[in-house]
């Protein structure tokens, strides 16, 4: 168990270190997430203040769009240098590799959140009273998204049209995350007693989704990354 | 590699049964009593429910076969998965085309963001993506598609129970068990006919897939022995 945790930590540290030295991915993703929010503000803000429904939607769609950009780039980089194959050949457990990739994606998306949330505050007048609930929704949403994206990102392997396929595969499967996230955020922002109960229900829904996606990921990672 | 006689008796039987069913079902549907509030449009029900059931059956078959392919590497399971996915897309399309026609009359709108409608649409999109991944994914596309199919199959139980868990406007599953006795023959003949048709199409598609695999094997063999060189 201890060895397993250390494997995950080493793999994650490797990804973080590579990124810190290269820097391209994180800056591009953060810039892109700011641009996405800006684009949404041009699309939705025509004088009248935006409804909280719009704000909740922009938060999650922005997160999904910017996250996907970073995720597909990170796996493309692995493939260019053939490092993913080296990792698959090395004597680390596939589960550790999957978890490390997933946590890496989580870190990237947390960084995206750090840009999108203030930008929403600035441009959309986002004002949060129950920050804890919102952070809970975001954390679970990111986890669910990463659990699916890591599985399919790592299994792209030799597939053609990779950069086209990844969003096509990941977005439909993470619709429940986006749905629960948006509805939950809307309920948090609405802020009445009844809607907070609703938000808690979406939080539980995300928990169930995350557990399912993680189990599926751990179960399918090995056969799906096996090259023909 | 033995060459099987084609068409097989099983296929002929399935095709005959579905042809007979398709000829009888419209008469039974017309003979069934009209529903008091919906009138004639309610008869879409005899088409819509069987399509939905087969889309779910197809998704389930595809998921199970994909699991066999991923974990056992069974080629035949992969063929079954591919054929079932195509049928899921086909019958899913029937479901999401007939549904809105019914909804326009019942709810006044074509589409409602209701849990069952959303999950069904999601199922359809997942299997369209499945076909896309297989068609354009190249060498690694089969594994990706198989993984996708397993997630798609997990959506099926969700669709089925969605009407019981969430408050939705879609009719509940109990509608079948509480059906008016006069409507039962039409409904069950439709269900049976569609299911036999599904099996016949699956059988046809599998035959095609087997022929293609045999062709590829022969081609490779011919290449190895140098027959294709000149």
Tab-separated table of C-alpha atoms in Angstrom:
chain	number	residue	atom	x	y	z
A	1	UNK	CA	0.000	0.000	0.000
A	2	UNK	CA	2.778	2.366	0.973
A	3	UNK	CA	4.687	1.494	-2.171
A	4	UNK	CA	1.548	2.165	-4.197
A	5	UNK	CA	1.085	5.614	-2.688
A	6	UNK	CA	4.745	6.368	-3.340
A	7	UNK	CA	4.377	5.305	-6.978
A	8	UNK	CA	1.425	7.650	-7.413
A	9	UNK	CA	3.333	10.477	-5.724
A	10	UNK	CA	6.456	9.962	-7.855
A	11	UNK	CA	4.457	9.845	-11.091
A	12	UNK	CA	2.491	12.942	-10.143
A	13	UNK	CA	5.642	14.795	-9.099
A	14	UNK	CA	7.203	13.896	-12.464
A	15	UNK	CA	4.256	15.405	-14.362
A	16	UNK	CA	4.272	18.536	-12.216
A	17	UNK	CA	8.028	18.946	-12.631
A	18	UNK	CA	7.856	18.514	-16.411
A	19	UNK	CA	5.135	21.131	-16.532
A	20	UNK	CA	6.970	23.559	-14.258
A	21	UNK	CA	10.008	23.384	-16.529
A	22	UNK	CA	8.095	23.649	-19.801
A	23	UNK	CA	5.329	25.965	-18.619
A	24	UNK	CA	3.584	26.036	-21.997
A	25	UNK	CA	0.556	23.995	-21.026
A	26	UNK	CA	-0.446	25.719	-17.823
A	27	UNK	CA	-0.069	29.254	-19.183
A	28	UNK	CA	-1.901	28.420	-22.395
A	29	UNK	CA	-4.735	26.790	-20.475
A	30	UNK	CA	-5.088	29.635	-17.990
A	31	UNK	CA	-5.043	32.232	-20.756
A	32	UNK	CA	-7.600	30.219	-22.674
A	33	UNK	CA	-9.906	29.973	-19.652
A	34	UNK	CA	-9.791	33.755	-19.230
A	35	UNK	CA	-10.609	34.144	-22.937
A	36	UNK	CA	-13.528	31.719	-22.654
A	37	UNK	CA	-15.089	33.727	-19.826
A	38	UNK	CA	-14.507	36.900	-21.804
A	39	UNK	CA	-16.198	35.387	-24.872
A	40	UNK	CA	-19.167	34.361	-22.765
A	41	UNK	CA	-19.394	37.842	-21.330
A	42	UNK	CA	-19.546	39.279	-24.863
A	43	UNK	CA	-22.224	36.757	-25.760
A	44	UNK	CA	-24.436	37.187	-22.702
A	45	UNK	CA	-23.900	40.652	-21.293
A	46	UNK	CA	-25.888	43.089	-23.314
A	47	UNK	CA	-26.577	45.700	-20.672
A	48	UNK	CA	-28.918	43.803	-18.361
A	49	UNK	CA	-27.280	41.976	-15.449
A	50	UNK	CA	-26.867	38.221	-16.105
A	51	UNK	CA	-29.092	35.753	-14.312
A	52	UNK	CA	-27.440	33.336	-11.915
A	53	UNK	CA	-28.444	30.527	-14.230
A	54	UNK	CA	-26.154	31.959	-16.922
A	55	UNK	CA	-23.320	32.464	-14.446
A	56	UNK	CA	-23.545	28.870	-13.230
A	57	UNK	CA	-23.521	27.623	-16.817
A	58	UNK	CA	-20.533	29.743	-17.805
A	59	UNK	CA	-18.563	28.498	-14.803
A	60	UNK	CA	-18.965	24.848	-15.727
A	61	UNK	CA	-18.769	25.123	-19.496
A	62	UNK	CA	-15.666	27.308	-19.156
A	63	UNK	CA	-14.123	24.738	-16.847
A	64	UNK	CA	-14.901	21.902	-19.255
A	65	UNK	CA	-13.600	23.740	-22.330
A	66	UNK	CA	-10.379	24.999	-20.784
A	67	UNK	CA	-9.783	21.708	-18.971
A	68	UNK	CA	-10.108	19.734	-22.185
A	69	UNK	CA	-7.575	21.940	-23.953
A	70	UNK	CA	-4.966	21.249	-21.273
A	71	UNK	CA	-5.794	17.564	-21.033
A	72	UNK	CA	-5.476	16.850	-24.743
A	73	UNK	CA	-2.207	18.785	-24.893
A	74	UNK	CA	-0.755	16.917	-21.915
A	75	UNK	CA	-1.434	13.522	-23.486
A	76	UNK	CA	-0.228	14.711	-26.885
A	77	UNK	CA	3.078	15.704	-25.292
A	78	UNK	CA	3.403	12.255	-23.738
A	79	UNK	CA	2.806	10.695	-27.113
A	80	UNK	CA	5.243	12.873	-29.059
A	81	UNK	CA	8.133	11.693	-26.900
A	82	UNK	CA	6.605	8.216	-26.512
A	83	UNK	CA	6.913	8.594	-22.743
A	84	UNK	CA	3.493	7.099	-22.076
A	85	UNK	CA	4.623	3.840	-23.651
A	86	UNK	CA	7.749	3.928	-21.480
A	87	UNK	CA	5.550	4.390	-18.414
A	88	UNK	CA	3.304	1.519	-19.460
A	89	UNK	CA	6.359	-0.710	-19.897
A	90	UNK	CA	7.890	0.282	-16.568
A	91	UNK	CA	7.150	-1.859	-13.504
A	92	UNK	CA	4.601	0.499	-11.929
A	93	UNK	CA	1.065	-0.669	-11.343
A	94	UNK	CA	-1.423	0.539	-13.937
A	95	UNK	CA	-3.733	1.718	-11.178
A	96	UNK	CA	-0.979	3.996	-9.831
A	97	UNK	CA	-0.402	5.387	-13.311
A	98	UNK	CA	-4.119	6.044	-13.758
A	99	UNK	CA	-4.452	7.764	-10.384
A	100	UNK	CA	-1.384	9.923	-11.007
A	101	UNK	CA	-2.716	11.026	-14.410
A	102	UNK	CA	-6.097	11.727	-12.857
A	103	UNK	CA	-4.627	13.799	-10.028
A	104	UNK	CA	-2.531	15.718	-12.556
A	105	UNK	CA	-5.678	16.641	-14.458
A	106	UNK	CA	-7.336	17.647	-11.172
A	107	UNK	CA	-4.455	20.033	-10.421
A	108	UNK	CA	-4.732	21.567	-13.885
A	109	UNK	CA	-8.471	22.079	-13.514
A	110	UNK	CA	-8.086	23.553	-10.032
A	111	UNK	CA	-5.726	26.085	-11.612
A	112	UNK	CA	-8.388	26.828	-14.231
A	113	UNK	CA	-10.907	27.383	-11.423
A	114	UNK	CA	-8.549	29.922	-9.856
A	115	UNK	CA	-8.849	31.987	-13.044
A	116	UNK	CA	-12.494	31.390	-13.911
A	117	UNK	CA	-13.983	32.149	-10.477
A	118	UNK	CA	-12.415	35.623	-10.067
A	119	UNK	CA	-13.153	36.395	-13.721
A	120	UNK	CA	-16.803	35.520	-13.129
A	121	UNK	CA	-16.797	37.729	-10.038
A	122	UNK	CA	-15.438	40.584	-12.091
A	123	UNK	CA	-17.469	40.233	-15.289
A	124	UNK	CA	-20.658	38.497	-14.171
A	125	UNK	CA	-20.939	39.901	-10.661
A	126	UNK	CA	-20.683	36.447	-9.112
A	127	UNK	CA	-21.220	36.743	-5.399
A	128	UNK	CA	-20.974	33.623	-3.275
A	129	UNK	CA	-22.156	33.296	0.274
A	130	UNK	CA	-21.893	29.538	0.705
A	131	UNK	CA	-18.359	29.126	-0.560
A	132	UNK	CA	-17.988	25.719	1.108
A	133	UNK	CA	-20.830	24.125	-0.815
A	134	UNK	CA	-19.635	25.597	-4.105
A	135	UNK	CA	-16.083	24.389	-3.503
A	136	UNK	CA	-17.463	20.947	-2.680
A	137	UNK	CA	-19.386	20.869	-5.968
A	138	UNK	CA	-16.326	22.045	-7.888
A	139	UNK	CA	-14.019	19.511	-6.209
A	140	UNK	CA	-16.337	16.581	-6.895
A	141	UNK	CA	-17.103	17.797	-10.411
A	142	UNK	CA	-13.414	18.117	-11.253
A	143	UNK	CA	-12.742	14.669	-9.818
A	144	UNK	CA	-15.470	13.092	-11.952
A	145	UNK	CA	-14.304	14.896	-15.078
A	146	UNK	CA	-10.680	13.905	-14.465
A	147	UNK	CA	-11.595	10.277	-13.755
A	148	UNK	CA	-13.157	9.954	-17.221
A	149	UNK	CA	-10.634	12.147	-19.066
A	150	UNK	CA	-7.585	10.319	-17.658
A	151	UNK	CA	-8.944	6.947	-18.759
A	152	UNK	CA	-9.685	7.986	-22.333
A	153	UNK	CA	-6.709	10.337	-22.670
A	154	UNK	CA	-4.250	7.598	-21.759
A	155	UNK	CA	-5.966	5.033	-23.989
A	156	UNK	CA	-5.831	7.180	-27.122
A	157	UNK	CA	-2.533	5.468	-27.924
A	158	UNK	CA	-2.173	4.885	-31.626
A	159	UNK	CA	-5.715	5.938	-32.503
A	160	UNK	CA	-6.027	8.304	-35.421
A	161	UNK	CA	-7.717	11.732	-35.122
A	162	UNK	CA	-6.815	11.741	-31.410
A	163	UNK	CA	-7.303	15.435	-30.845
A	164	UNK	CA	-10.805	15.157	-32.337
A	165	UNK	CA	-11.722	11.972	-30.531
A	166	UNK	CA	-10.880	12.979	-26.958
A	167	UNK	CA	-13.548	15.680	-26.524
A	168	UNK	CA	-16.042	13.517	-28.414
A	169	UNK	CA	-15.456	10.667	-25.995
A	170	UNK	CA	-15.186	12.656	-22.784
A	171	UNK	CA	-17.929	15.282	-23.094
A	172	UNK	CA	-20.902	12.923	-23.561
A	173	UNK	CA	-19.728	10.800	-20.643
A	174	UNK	CA	-19.275	13.799	-18.364
A	175	UNK	CA	-22.664	15.331	-19.135
A	176	UNK	CA	-23.889	14.182	-15.682
A	177	UNK	CA	-21.023	16.160	-14.079
A	178	UNK	CA	-21.831	19.300	-16.042
A	179	UNK	CA	-25.526	18.900	-15.326
A	180	UNK	CA	-25.133	18.297	-11.605
A	181	UNK	CA	-22.483	21.014	-11.355
A	182	UNK	CA	-24.595	23.623	-13.118
A	183	UNK	CA	-27.818	22.788	-11.289
A	184	UNK	CA	-25.971	22.567	-7.978
A	185	UNK	CA	-24.189	25.882	-8.499
A	186	UNK	CA	-27.460	27.506	-9.483
A	187	UNK	CA	-29.024	26.184	-6.275
A	188	UNK	CA	-26.113	27.488	-4.172
A	189	UNK	CA	-26.277	30.917	-5.790
A	190	UNK	CA	-30.057	31.041	-5.364
A	191	UNK	CA	-29.417	30.639	-1.673
A	192	UNK	CA	-32.795	29.780	-0.126
A	193	UNK	CA	-33.259	27.027	2.438
A	194	UNK	CA	-34.980	24.772	-0.128
A	195	UNK	CA	-32.429	25.331	-2.897
A	196	UNK	CA	-29.533	24.552	-0.539
A	197	UNK	CA	-31.159	21.179	0.108
A	198	UNK	CA	-31.237	20.773	-3.660
A	199	UNK	CA	-27.543	21.628	-3.876
A	200	UNK	CA	-26.774	18.989	-1.254
A	201	UNK	CA	-28.684	16.466	-3.355
A	202	UNK	CA	-26.597	17.312	-6.437
A	203	UNK	CA	-23.486	16.980	-4.276
A	204	UNK	CA	-24.503	13.436	-3.386
A	205	UNK	CA	-25.250	12.722	-7.045
A	206	UNK	CA	-21.722	13.841	-7.947
A	207	UNK	CA	-20.328	11.610	-5.218
A	208	UNK	CA	-22.075	8.583	-6.727
A	209	UNK	CA	-20.920	9.532	-10.229
A	210	UNK	CA	-17.314	9.994	-9.058
A	211	UNK	CA	-17.280	6.635	-7.309
A	212	UNK	CA	-18.662	4.913	-10.427
A	213	UNK	CA	-16.298	6.715	-12.807
A	214	UNK	CA	-13.257	6.004	-10.615
A	215	UNK	CA	-14.121	2.327	-10.286
A	216	UNK	CA	-14.716	2.051	-14.041
A	217	UNK	CA	-11.438	3.870	-14.669
A	218	UNK	CA	-9.389	1.608	-12.408
A	219	UNK	CA	-11.090	-1.431	-13.881
A	220	UNK	CA	-10.781	-0.457	-17.551
A	221	UNK	CA	-7.390	1.294	-17.541
A	222	UNK	CA	-5.379	-1.893	-17.887
A	223	UNK	CA	-7.230	-3.487	-20.842
A	224	UNK	CA	-7.790	-0.172	-22.604
A	225	UNK	CA	-4.147	0.907	-22.581
A	226	UNK	CA	-2.997	-2.517	-23.788
A	227	UNK	CA	-1.717	-1.945	-27.324
A	228	UNK	CA	-2.797	-4.282	-30.083
B	1	UNK	CA	-11.799	-21.945	-42.165
B	2	UNK	CA	-15.138	-23.455	-43.173
B	3	UNK	CA	-17.562	-21.492	-45.307
B	4	UNK	CA	-21.076	-21.583	-43.893
B	5	UNK	CA	-24.125	-21.997	-46.072
B	6	UNK	CA	-25.945	-18.690	-46.439
B	7	UNK	CA	-28.645	-17.706	-45.630
B	8	UNK	CA	-28.932	-19.987	-42.634
B	9	UNK	CA	-32.269	-21.501	-41.601
B	10	UNK	CA	-32.192	-19.424	-38.405
B	11	UNK	CA	-31.938	-16.207	-40.385
B	12	UNK	CA	-34.724	-17.224	-42.767
B	13	UNK	CA	-36.934	-18.071	-39.806
B	14	UNK	CA	-36.226	-14.713	-38.130
B	15	UNK	CA	-36.857	-12.790	-41.344
B	16	UNK	CA	-40.099	-14.701	-41.993
B	17	UNK	CA	-41.336	-14.105	-38.466
B	18	UNK	CA	-40.557	-10.398	-38.543
B	19	UNK	CA	-42.206	-10.031	-41.979
B	20	UNK	CA	-45.337	-11.759	-40.672
B	21	UNK	CA	-45.278	-9.563	-37.556
B	22	UNK	CA	-44.825	-6.388	-39.569
B	23	UNK	CA	-47.859	-7.325	-41.665
B	24	UNK	CA	-50.104	-8.139	-38.680
B	25	UNK	CA	-49.065	-5.394	-36.271
B	26	UNK	CA	-50.551	-2.428	-38.198
B	27	UNK	CA	-53.976	-4.152	-38.286
B	28	UNK	CA	-53.851	-4.858	-34.556
B	29	UNK	CA	-52.714	-1.295	-33.862
B	30	UNK	CA	-55.642	0.095	-35.859
B	31	UNK	CA	-58.029	-2.294	-34.137
B	32	UNK	CA	-56.849	-1.279	-30.652
B	33	UNK	CA	-59.155	1.172	-28.850
B	34	UNK	CA	-58.244	4.860	-29.199
B	35	UNK	CA	-57.009	6.522	-26.035
B	36	UNK	CA	-59.548	9.066	-24.759
B	37	UNK	CA	-57.352	12.182	-24.351
B	38	UNK	CA	-54.633	11.551	-26.926
B	39	UNK	CA	-56.722	10.124	-29.733
B	40	UNK	CA	-54.971	8.752	-32.781
B	41	UNK	CA	-51.510	10.064	-31.838
B	42	UNK	CA	-51.374	7.691	-28.897
B	43	UNK	CA	-50.772	4.873	-31.396
B	44	UNK	CA	-47.174	6.084	-31.730
B	45	UNK	CA	-46.791	4.298	-28.412
B	46	UNK	CA	-46.791	0.904	-30.205
B	47	UNK	CA	-43.759	2.016	-32.171
B	48	UNK	CA	-42.010	4.163	-29.588
B	49	UNK	CA	-41.862	1.708	-26.676
B	50	UNK	CA	-40.491	-1.259	-28.691
B	51	UNK	CA	-37.860	1.020	-30.279
B	52	UNK	CA	-36.789	2.294	-26.874
B	53	UNK	CA	-36.620	-1.223	-25.478
B	54	UNK	CA	-34.446	-2.389	-28.367
B	55	UNK	CA	-32.158	0.621	-28.122
B	56	UNK	CA	-31.588	-0.313	-24.487
B	57	UNK	CA	-31.171	-4.005	-25.334
B	58	UNK	CA	-28.673	-3.068	-28.031
B	59	UNK	CA	-26.710	-0.857	-25.636
B	60	UNK	CA	-26.640	-3.629	-23.072
B	61	UNK	CA	-25.529	-6.223	-25.626
B	62	UNK	CA	-22.846	-3.871	-26.889
B	63	UNK	CA	-21.617	-3.202	-23.330
B	64	UNK	CA	-21.453	-6.880	-22.427
B	65	UNK	CA	-19.729	-7.822	-25.674
B	66	UNK	CA	-17.282	-4.933	-25.281
B	67	UNK	CA	-16.327	-6.173	-21.807
B	68	UNK	CA	-15.645	-9.621	-23.292
B	69	UNK	CA	-13.551	-8.015	-26.025
B	70	UNK	CA	-11.539	-5.880	-23.593
B	71	UNK	CA	-10.825	-8.578	-21.044
B	72	UNK	CA	-10.707	-11.729	-23.155
B	73	UNK	CA	-9.710	-10.264	-26.515
B	74	UNK	CA	-12.552	-12.128	-28.219
B	75	UNK	CA	-12.896	-11.046	-31.849
B	76	UNK	CA	-16.417	-12.415	-32.137
B	77	UNK	CA	-17.510	-10.357	-29.133
B	78	UNK	CA	-16.090	-7.308	-30.882
B	79	UNK	CA	-18.198	-8.055	-33.954
B	80	UNK	CA	-21.303	-8.452	-31.792
B	81	UNK	CA	-20.543	-5.157	-30.051
B	82	UNK	CA	-20.173	-3.332	-33.349
B	83	UNK	CA	-23.410	-4.757	-34.753
B	84	UNK	CA	-25.335	-4.042	-31.544
B	85	UNK	CA	-24.046	-0.462	-31.444
B	86	UNK	CA	-25.328	0.166	-34.956
B	87	UNK	CA	-28.731	-1.205	-33.996
B	88	UNK	CA	-28.751	0.958	-30.862
B	89	UNK	CA	-28.200	4.033	-33.005
B	90	UNK	CA	-30.916	2.925	-35.438
B	91	UNK	CA	-33.589	2.115	-32.858
B	92	UNK	CA	-32.490	5.038	-30.695
B	93	UNK	CA	-33.164	7.312	-33.652
B	94	UNK	CA	-36.644	5.788	-34.003
B	95	UNK	CA	-37.222	6.492	-30.311
B	96	UNK	CA	-36.112	10.105	-30.342
B	97	UNK	CA	-38.009	10.848	-33.528
B	98	UNK	CA	-41.306	9.303	-32.418
B	99	UNK	CA	-41.030	10.646	-28.855
B	100	UNK	CA	-41.247	14.352	-29.806
B	101	UNK	CA	-44.177	13.637	-32.170
B	102	UNK	CA	-46.062	12.193	-29.243
B	103	UNK	CA	-44.853	14.934	-26.889
B	104	UNK	CA	-46.108	17.690	-29.188
B	105	UNK	CA	-49.623	16.376	-28.675
B	106	UNK	CA	-49.311	15.395	-25.001
B	107	UNK	CA	-47.214	18.242	-23.587
B	108	UNK	CA	-47.570	20.875	-26.315
B	109	UNK	CA	-43.805	20.977	-26.980
B	110	UNK	CA	-41.456	18.746	-28.938
B	111	UNK	CA	-38.753	18.561	-26.334
B	112	UNK	CA	-38.635	18.934	-22.561
B	113	UNK	CA	-35.491	18.826	-20.463
B	114	UNK	CA	-36.722	15.862	-18.558
B	115	UNK	CA	-34.407	13.255	-16.983
B	116	UNK	CA	-35.578	10.366	-19.124
B	117	UNK	CA	-35.369	12.356	-22.347
B	118	UNK	CA	-31.929	13.652	-21.432
B	119	UNK	CA	-30.532	10.234	-20.522
B	120	UNK	CA	-31.971	8.670	-23.679
B	121	UNK	CA	-30.479	11.381	-25.867
B	122	UNK	CA	-27.192	10.886	-24.039
B	123	UNK	CA	-27.308	7.147	-24.747
B	124	UNK	CA	-27.851	7.840	-28.413
B	125	UNK	CA	-24.976	10.329	-28.581
B	126	UNK	CA	-22.647	7.917	-26.781
B	127	UNK	CA	-23.331	5.219	-29.358
B	128	UNK	CA	-23.000	7.610	-32.285
B	129	UNK	CA	-19.581	8.491	-30.831
B	130	UNK	CA	-18.898	4.766	-30.513
B	131	UNK	CA	-19.429	4.329	-34.254
B	132	UNK	CA	-17.342	7.429	-34.927
B	133	UNK	CA	-14.441	6.092	-32.840
B	134	UNK	CA	-14.577	2.773	-34.672
B	135	UNK	CA	-14.852	4.341	-38.103
B	136	UNK	CA	-12.145	6.979	-37.754
B	137	UNK	CA	-10.159	5.838	-34.708
B	138	UNK	CA	-7.773	3.609	-36.651
B	139	UNK	CA	-5.835	0.894	-34.821
B	140	UNK	CA	-6.545	1.972	-31.229
B	141	UNK	CA	-10.142	2.972	-31.937
B	142	UNK	CA	-11.600	-0.396	-31.012
B	143	UNK	CA	-10.425	-0.267	-27.393
B	144	UNK	CA	-11.594	3.316	-26.993
B	145	UNK	CA	-14.979	2.433	-28.417
B	146	UNK	CA	-15.263	-0.598	-26.142
B	147	UNK	CA	-14.566	1.540	-23.076
B	148	UNK	CA	-17.174	4.011	-24.248
B	149	UNK	CA	-19.725	1.219	-24.704
B	150	UNK	CA	-19.310	0.125	-21.091
B	151	UNK	CA	-20.116	3.625	-19.884
B	152	UNK	CA	-23.026	3.689	-22.327
B	153	UNK	CA	-24.377	0.432	-20.939
B	154	UNK	CA	-24.187	1.935	-17.447
B	155	UNK	CA	-26.574	4.629	-18.685
B	156	UNK	CA	-29.270	2.044	-19.476
B	157	UNK	CA	-30.372	1.226	-15.902
B	158	UNK	CA	-30.350	4.971	-15.229
B	159	UNK	CA	-32.809	5.545	-18.088
B	160	UNK	CA	-35.011	2.745	-16.849
B	161	UNK	CA	-35.259	3.920	-13.234
B	162	UNK	CA	-35.128	7.654	-14.052
B	163	UNK	CA	-38.919	7.953	-14.163
B	164	UNK	CA	-39.226	6.426	-10.717
B	165	UNK	CA	-36.461	8.418	-8.966
B	166	UNK	CA	-36.911	11.915	-10.334
B	167	UNK	CA	-40.166	13.726	-10.774
B	168	UNK	CA	-40.544	13.666	-14.531
B	169	UNK	CA	-43.363	14.188	-16.970
B	170	UNK	CA	-42.530	11.133	-19.052
B	171	UNK	CA	-45.036	8.280	-18.479
B	172	UNK	CA	-43.878	5.766	-15.917
B	173	UNK	CA	-42.764	2.186	-16.544
B	174	UNK	CA	-45.995	0.946	-14.919
B	175	UNK	CA	-47.907	2.088	-17.997
B	176	UNK	CA	-47.207	-1.324	-19.533
B	177	UNK	CA	-48.611	-3.416	-16.672
B	178	UNK	CA	-51.721	-1.237	-16.403
B	179	UNK	CA	-52.419	-1.244	-20.126
B	180	UNK	CA	-56.049	-1.435	-21.271
B	181	UNK	CA	-56.795	-5.101	-22.189
B	182	UNK	CA	-57.875	-4.046	-25.668
B	183	UNK	CA	-54.456	-2.507	-26.338
B	184	UNK	CA	-52.479	-5.515	-25.170
B	185	UNK	CA	-52.475	-7.629	-28.365
B	186	UNK	CA	-51.270	-4.702	-30.473
B	187	UNK	CA	-48.604	-3.764	-27.937
B	188	UNK	CA	-47.170	-7.224	-27.383
B	189	UNK	CA	-47.212	-8.164	-31.069
B	190	UNK	CA	-45.320	-4.932	-31.796
B	191	UNK	CA	-42.801	-5.693	-29.064
B	192	UNK	CA	-42.276	-9.235	-30.328
B	193	UNK	CA	-42.020	-8.212	-33.984
B	194	UNK	CA	-39.479	-5.517	-33.246
B	195	UNK	CA	-37.429	-7.898	-31.131
B	196	UNK	CA	-37.405	-10.547	-33.870
B	197	UNK	CA	-36.465	-7.857	-36.394
B	198	UNK	CA	-33.641	-6.768	-34.096
B	199	UNK	CA	-32.343	-10.342	-33.899
B	200	UNK	CA	-32.600	-10.756	-37.685
B	201	UNK	CA	-30.655	-7.532	-38.297
B	202	UNK	CA	-28.071	-8.521	-35.689
B	203	UNK	CA	-27.673	-11.878	-37.383
B	204	UNK	CA	-27.273	-10.288	-40.836
B	205	UNK	CA	-24.762	-7.783	-39.541
B	206	UNK	CA	-22.742	-10.498	-37.814
B	207	UNK	CA	-22.625	-12.496	-41.030
B	208	UNK	CA	-21.280	-9.445	-42.841
B	209	UNK	CA	-18.685	-8.839	-40.134
B	210	UNK	CA	-17.561	-12.494	-40.223
B	211	UNK	CA	-17.251	-12.318	-44.013
B	212	UNK	CA	-15.158	-9.183	-43.722
B	213	UNK	CA	-12.855	-10.789	-41.144
B	214	UNK	CA	-12.455	-13.817	-43.412
B	215	UNK	CA	-11.696	-11.577	-46.367
B	216	UNK	CA	-9.021	-9.726	-44.407
B	217	UNK	CA	-7.442	-12.977	-43.232
B	218	UNK	CA	-7.383	-14.304	-46.800
B	219	UNK	CA	-5.940	-11.055	-48.091
B	220	UNK	CA	-3.120	-11.178	-45.533
B	221	UNK	CA	-2.506	-14.825	-46.371
B	222	UNK	CA	-2.326	-14.032	-50.069
B	223	UNK	CA	0.071	-11.211	-49.332
B	224	UNK	CA	2.290	-13.521	-47.303
B	225	UNK	CA	2.496	-16.110	-50.039
B	226	UNK	CA	3.287	-13.421	-52.601
B	227	UNK	CA	0.145	-13.856	-54.720
B	228	UNK	CA	-0.497	-10.107	-54.802
B	229	UNK	CA	2.975	-9.071	-55.871
B	230	UNK	CA	2.574	-8.672	-59.600
